[in-house]
Amino acid sequence: MGEVLLEDLTKDFGEVIAVKEVNLTIHDGEFVVLLGPSGCGKTTTLRMIAGLEEITSGRILLDERVLNDVHPRDRDIAMVFQNYALYPHMSVYKNMAFGLKMRKVAKDEIDRKVKSAAGILGIETLLGRYPGKLSGGQRQRVTLGRAIVRDPRVFLFDEPLSNLDAKLRVQTRVELLKLHQHLAATSIYVTHDQVEAMTMGDRIVVMHEGVIQQVGPPMEVYQNPANQFVAGFIGSPAMNFLSATVRFEAGRTFLEGAGFRIPLPTERAGGLAGREGDEIVFGIRPEDMRLGAEGEIEGAVEIIEPVGSDIFLDLSVGGASLTARVESSVRMSQGERVRLHADPARVHAFDPETGVTLV
Amino acid sequence: MGREIGAGRTSPSMVRRSASLLRRWGAGGGKSSLHSHLRWAGFFFVLPALIHLVIFKFYPMLQAFRLSFFRYDLMSPPVFTGLENYKLLWENPLFHQSFWVSVKYMFGVSIPEWFFALGLALLLNRRMPGRAVIRLAYFFPIAMSQIVVAMVWKFMYHPFGLVNTILETFGIGRINWLSMEESALPALIAIGIWRGIPLFGVIYLAGLQAIPKEYHEAAIIDGAGVFQRFFYVTIPLLLPTIMFVMVLSLLSAVKVFLNPLVMTEGGPNGTTRVLPYFIYETGFAFFRMGEAAAASMVLFVFLFGLTLIQLRLLRRGGVE
Ligand SMILES: Nc1ncnc2c1ncn2[C@@H]1O[C@H](COP(=O)(O)OP(=O)(O)O)[C@@H](O)[C@H]1O
Ligand SMILES: [Mg+2]
C-alpha cells in the first residue's frame, strides 16, 4: 500500500510562504507529477513528505498514519535527488546497499536485493565502480537503484532528469515509466517541464506560488485548464491570450476584439452570463485554429517557423501577437494577410482580474 | 670569509642552455601562439614567487647544506671537515635529547589538535545562535602576535599567575610550571594546542561546509543516525581535509621556537630544548655554525620524509 494524503500542508520560511494549504490525495500505485515554475514550492512539498523539511502546519498521512513526527528513516519513503547525491567514496554496490545496511538487513539478503535491482536497471556491470567514473545516465540509474532496493511504499523524485541531455532525458523518461509499471509503487514526481508532466503523470498537480492551481489527468488539465496560469503553463507553444469584450447578439455570444470576432456555442457560453460588455481574456491554443477564408480571426503573417511536421505562424492580430500551427504543406509569405478559424469547442475565456476560467 | 658558492657558479653556457630550454618549452610547437603566450604569462606570474623561493629558501638551504661540512665559528674562516659535524651530533647526548623533545612536542601538540579542532568545527558547523561571535573568538589566538602570546603565557604560568590562581580555587597547590622538568614541556604543549585549534578548526569547518548537504539528507533517508552519518559520510568526505590538517599541524609544531626561547630558554635541564632551539643555541650561543647546520639538515630530512609520507596519504585520501 502507499496512499499519501496531504492535508492543509503549509510551509513558511519566515517571509516566504513556500507551500500554502496544499490538499491532495495520492492513490496507491499512482504516478503523480507536481508541475510548476521554479520556486513554486515543489521541492519543499516533496521534502516535507520525505521528512527533510519541518512542516509549518497541516498533516501528511501515509496509509492513514500521520507522518508529521515520524523520522525520515521510518517513513518507508525513498527519494531520488536532483543531483543524484550518490556517496562519492562508495562503490555503486555500496551506494545501493547503504540503506539496507543501515537498517541492519542481513548481508546475503542485501546482496540478493542489490543484484536484483541492478538486474532490473541493467547496471550489473557497474556495481564495482565509483560514482565519479559514471556517465550522467548511469548515475541516474544507480540513484534509482538505491531507491528501489529498499522496496519503499512511496518514491519521491525531484527533477531527476534535469541533469541529463535532451536525448537521454526522453529515453530515461520512458524507462522510468516502465520501471513504475513494473514496481507499481506510488510515485510523486517533481518537474518544471510540462512535457515531462504530460507524458508521465497519471495525474498532474499544477502549482504556482505555493498554491495548487489544478489537479487532474494530463489531457483534462490540458483541455480544461482551471485558470489562465494553468492554460499558459501547459502546452508548447503556449496558449495565445488576447483581450476581448463579451457581446450578446440575437441570442448568441461573441468574443470580440481587434482583428477577431468569435462566436461561442450556446452550451459553452454559460460562464459569460451577465457579462455583456465586460473585458475578458480570450485564449486559444496554436493547434486549435485552422486557415480558412471564412475565419473569424484576421492577421498579418510576421514570422514563419517550419518545424518539419508543422509550421508555426506568428501573426499580428490587431497589434497583438498570436501563434498558430498550420500544416507543413501550406505556402505562405511574410506580410500576407490570412484568416483563421478558431475551433469553437476549444475557445477559452478567462477573467482578467482573477484568471479564473469562464469558458 | 669563505668563498661564495652558487652565486658565482652560473656559467654563461648554463644560462644559454636553460634559455634555449625555456624557449622550446614556451613555444609549444609554434602552431598555437596564443597558447604559448598564455604559458609565458603564467610563467611570469609565478616568477616573483619563484625568485623569492630561490633567494630566501633554496639558497640558504644550500648554504646550510654546504656549511654542515665545515667548521665555522663566525670569526675565523670555515674549515672543511667532511662529516665531522654529523659525527659530533651523533655523539652529542644533548642532540639526542633535543630530537626526542621535538618528537614529543610535535605529536603532543598535533594529535590533540586533530581531535579538538574537529570537535570545534563540528560544533561551529551547527546552526546555533551567536555562531559568528564564537567563530571570531576562536580565531583570536591566531590573530595575536606570537611574541605577545609567549609573554602573556609566561605570566599566566608564573607561580602567582592566572593558571595557578585558577587551580588554587580547585584546591590544587601552586606549581612553578615552567621551572619543573615534568611540567615545562606539557605547559608549552598546552600553548601549542591552544594556538593551533582555532586555525585547524577553521580549516576543518571549511571542509565540512564543502560537503553538499544532499549527502547527509540521502543518508538520513537511508536510515543513518548521527554517528553513522559521521563515520560513513562526514569522515570519508572530509578525509582530504583531515590529511591536510595532519601535515600542516605536524609541520608547524616541529618548527616551534619562539615559545621555548621566550618562556624557558630550553630548560629546565633541556626538557624544552626542541630541535630549532638546539640549532639556534649551537649556532648563535656556542658559535658552532657547522654543527648547527648539520642539525638543521637532520631536521630537514626528518620533515621532508614526514611530508612525503603524508603527501602519499593525502593523494590516497583524495581519491574519489
Ligand atoms: N531553506 C530555505 N530557506 C528559505 N527559503 C526557501 C528555502 N527553501 C526554499 N525556499 C523558498 O521557497 C520557495 C519554494 O522553493 P522550492 O520548493 O525549492 O521551489 P521549486 O522546487 O518549485 O523550484 C522559493 O521561493 C524558495 O526561495
Ligand atoms: Mg526544486
mmCIF file of N, CA and C and ligand atoms in Angstrom, chain A residues 11-19 34-47 53 82 158-159 190-192 207 209-210, chain B residues 127 213, ligand 1:
data_model
loop_
_atom_site.group_PDB
_atom_site.id
_atom_site.type_symbol
_atom_site.label_atom_id
_atom_site.label_comp_id
_atom_site.label_asym_id
_atom_site.label_seq_id
_atom_site.Cartn_x
_atom_site.Cartn_y
_atom_site.Cartn_z
ATOM 1 N N LYS A 11 4.115 25.451 4.486
ATOM 2 C CA LYS A 11 5.498 25.661 4.928
ATOM 3 C C LYS A 11 5.875 27.108 4.702
ATOM 4 N N ASP A 12 6.280 27.780 5.761
ATOM 5 C CA ASP A 12 6.849 29.107 5.506
ATOM 6 C C ASP A 12 8.273 29.189 6.027
ATOM 7 N N PHE A 13 9.105 29.861 5.229
ATOM 8 C CA PHE A 13 10.483 30.131 5.625
ATOM 9 C C PHE A 13 10.532 31.592 6.049
ATOM 10 N N GLY A 14 10.026 31.890 7.222
ATOM 11 C CA GLY A 14 9.990 33.290 7.636
ATOM 12 C C GLY A 14 9.089 34.087 6.721
ATOM 13 N N GLU A 15 9.704 34.910 5.887
ATOM 14 C CA GLU A 15 8.942 35.780 4.997
ATOM 15 C C GLU A 15 8.202 34.990 3.912
ATOM 16 N N VAL A 16 8.949 34.050 3.325
ATOM 17 C CA VAL A 16 8.425 33.334 2.164
ATOM 18 C C VAL A 16 7.492 32.205 2.590
ATOM 19 N N ILE A 17 6.278 32.205 2.014
ATOM 20 C CA ILE A 17 5.419 31.037 2.202
ATOM 21 C C ILE A 17 5.644 30.143 0.990
ATOM 22 N N ALA A 18 6.394 29.083 1.202
ATOM 23 C CA ALA A 18 6.808 28.250 0.079
ATOM 24 C C ALA A 18 5.679 27.335 -0.377
ATOM 25 N N VAL A 19 4.903 26.828 0.578
ATOM 26 C CA VAL A 19 3.800 25.918 0.260
ATOM 27 C C VAL A 19 2.606 26.367 1.095
ATOM 28 N N LEU A 34 4.106 16.731 -9.736
ATOM 29 C CA LEU A 34 3.962 18.113 -9.274
ATOM 30 C C LEU A 34 4.650 18.995 -10.296
ATOM 31 N N LEU A 35 3.858 19.848 -10.926
ATOM 32 C CA LEU A 35 4.379 20.665 -12.017
ATOM 33 C C LEU A 35 4.215 22.133 -11.683
ATOM 34 N N GLY A 36 5.236 22.908 -12.014
ATOM 35 C CA GLY A 36 5.118 24.346 -11.795
ATOM 36 C C GLY A 36 6.454 25.008 -12.072
ATOM 37 N N PRO A 37 6.433 26.320 -12.212
ATOM 38 C CA PRO A 37 7.685 27.025 -12.495
ATOM 39 C C PRO A 37 8.621 26.946 -11.298
ATOM 40 N N SER A 38 9.867 27.267 -11.547
ATOM 41 C CA SER A 38 10.875 27.250 -10.490
ATOM 42 C C SER A 38 10.446 28.149 -9.324
ATOM 43 N N GLY A 39 10.601 27.646 -8.114
ATOM 44 C CA GLY A 39 10.274 28.457 -6.940
ATOM 45 C C GLY A 39 8.829 28.359 -6.493
ATOM 46 N N CYS A 40 8.052 27.465 -7.110
ATOM 47 C CA CYS A 40 6.625 27.412 -6.776
ATOM 48 C C CYS A 40 6.351 26.504 -5.581
ATOM 49 N N GLY A 41 7.386 25.860 -5.034
ATOM 50 C CA GLY A 41 7.197 25.075 -3.823
ATOM 51 C C GLY A 41 7.157 23.573 -4.038
ATOM 52 N N LYS A 42 7.538 23.111 -5.207
ATOM 53 C CA LYS A 42 7.506 21.672 -5.493
ATOM 54 C C LYS A 42 8.487 20.909 -4.610
ATOM 55 N N THR A 43 9.737 21.375 -4.626
ATOM 56 C CA THR A 43 10.770 20.687 -3.849
ATOM 57 C C THR A 43 10.424 20.700 -2.362
ATOM 58 N N THR A 44 9.954 21.838 -1.898
ATOM 59 C CA THR A 44 9.615 21.953 -0.481
ATOM 60 C C THR A 44 8.524 20.947 -0.113
ATOM 61 N N THR A 45 7.508 20.814 -0.969
ATOM 62 C CA THR A 45 6.451 19.837 -0.725
ATOM 63 C C THR A 45 7.039 18.430 -0.620
ATOM 64 N N LEU A 46 7.897 18.114 -1.583
ATOM 65 C CA LEU A 46 8.499 16.782 -1.617
ATOM 66 C C LEU A 46 9.356 16.527 -0.374
ATOM 67 N N ARG A 47 10.105 17.541 0.019
ATOM 68 C CA ARG A 47 10.985 17.397 1.178
ATOM 69 C C ARG A 47 10.194 17.252 2.470
ATOM 70 N N GLU A 53 12.154 18.367 5.680
ATOM 71 C CA GLU A 53 11.791 19.748 5.972
ATOM 72 C C GLU A 53 10.671 19.711 6.999
ATOM 73 N N GLN A 82 17.804 15.492 -7.057
ATOM 74 C CA GLN A 82 18.090 16.148 -8.328
ATOM 75 C C GLN A 82 19.552 15.976 -8.746
ATOM 76 N N ASP A 158 12.823 14.283 -7.390
ATOM 77 C CA ASP A 158 12.952 15.727 -7.544
ATOM 78 C C ASP A 158 13.708 16.036 -8.832
ATOM 79 N N GLU A 159 12.990 16.391 -9.847
ATOM 80 C CA GLU A 159 13.568 16.726 -11.155
ATOM 81 C C GLU A 159 14.699 15.770 -11.519
ATOM 82 N N VAL A 190 8.497 15.437 -9.233
ATOM 83 C CA VAL A 190 8.522 16.894 -9.358
ATOM 84 C C VAL A 190 9.233 17.311 -10.634
ATOM 85 N N THR A 191 8.635 18.220 -11.375
ATOM 86 C CA THR A 191 9.314 18.744 -12.559
ATOM 87 C C THR A 191 8.773 20.122 -12.898
ATOM 88 N N HIS A 192 9.585 20.879 -13.623
ATOM 89 C CA HIS A 192 9.067 22.156 -14.133
ATOM 90 C C HIS A 192 8.799 22.028 -15.627
ATOM 91 N N MET A 207 1.219 23.670 -9.711
ATOM 92 C CA MET A 207 1.414 24.578 -8.570
ATOM 93 C C MET A 207 1.918 25.921 -9.039
ATOM 94 N N GLU A 209 3.251 29.595 -6.958
ATOM 95 C CA GLU A 209 3.450 30.359 -5.723
ATOM 96 C C GLU A 209 2.929 29.624 -4.491
ATOM 97 N N GLY A 210 3.264 28.353 -4.432
ATOM 98 C CA GLY A 210 2.942 27.565 -3.245
ATOM 99 C C GLY A 210 1.521 27.062 -3.170
ATOM 100 N N ARG B 127 23.903 25.005 13.191
ATOM 101 C CA ARG B 127 23.239 26.297 13.274
ATOM 102 C C ARG B 127 22.912 26.570 14.727
ATOM 103 N N LYS B 213 24.959 19.176 1.312
ATOM 104 C CA LYS B 213 24.045 18.668 2.336
ATOM 105 C C LYS B 213 23.189 17.511 1.820
HETATM 106 N N1 LIG C 1 15.737 26.735 3.038
HETATM 107 C C1 LIG C 1 15.018 27.754 2.551
HETATM 108 N N2 LIG C 1 15.042 28.962 3.178
HETATM 109 C C2 LIG C 1 14.321 29.997 2.690
HETATM 110 N N3 LIG C 1 13.560 29.934 1.608
HETATM 111 C C3 LIG C 1 13.491 28.783 0.938
HETATM 112 C C4 LIG C 1 14.224 27.631 1.363
HETATM 113 N N4 LIG C 1 13.968 26.610 0.507
HETATM 114 C C5 LIG C 1 13.121 27.114 -0.415
HETATM 115 N N5 LIG C 1 12.837 28.397 -0.161
HETATM 116 C C6 LIG C 1 11.916 29.265 -0.936
HETATM 117 O O1 LIG C 1 10.690 28.610 -1.027
HETATM 118 C C7 LIG C 1 10.143 28.757 -2.315
HETATM 119 C C8 LIG C 1 9.875 27.401 -2.930
HETATM 120 O O2 LIG C 1 11.104 26.754 -3.173
HETATM 121 P P1 LIG C 1 11.187 25.324 -3.797
HETATM 122 O O3 LIG C 1 10.282 24.405 -3.076
HETATM 123 O O4 LIG C 1 12.622 24.929 -3.848
HETATM 124 O O5 LIG C 1 10.660 25.567 -5.268
HETATM 125 P P2 LIG C 1 10.727 24.616 -6.553
HETATM 126 O O6 LIG C 1 11.264 23.303 -6.170
HETATM 127 O O7 LIG C 1 9.314 24.558 -7.027
HETATM 128 O O8 LIG C 1 11.579 25.329 -7.530
HETATM 129 C C9 LIG C 1 11.115 29.602 -3.098
HETATM 130 O O9 LIG C 1 10.662 30.933 -3.063
HETATM 131 C C10 LIG C 1 12.395 29.450 -2.343
HETATM 132 O O10 LIG C 1 13.166 30.606 -2.486
#
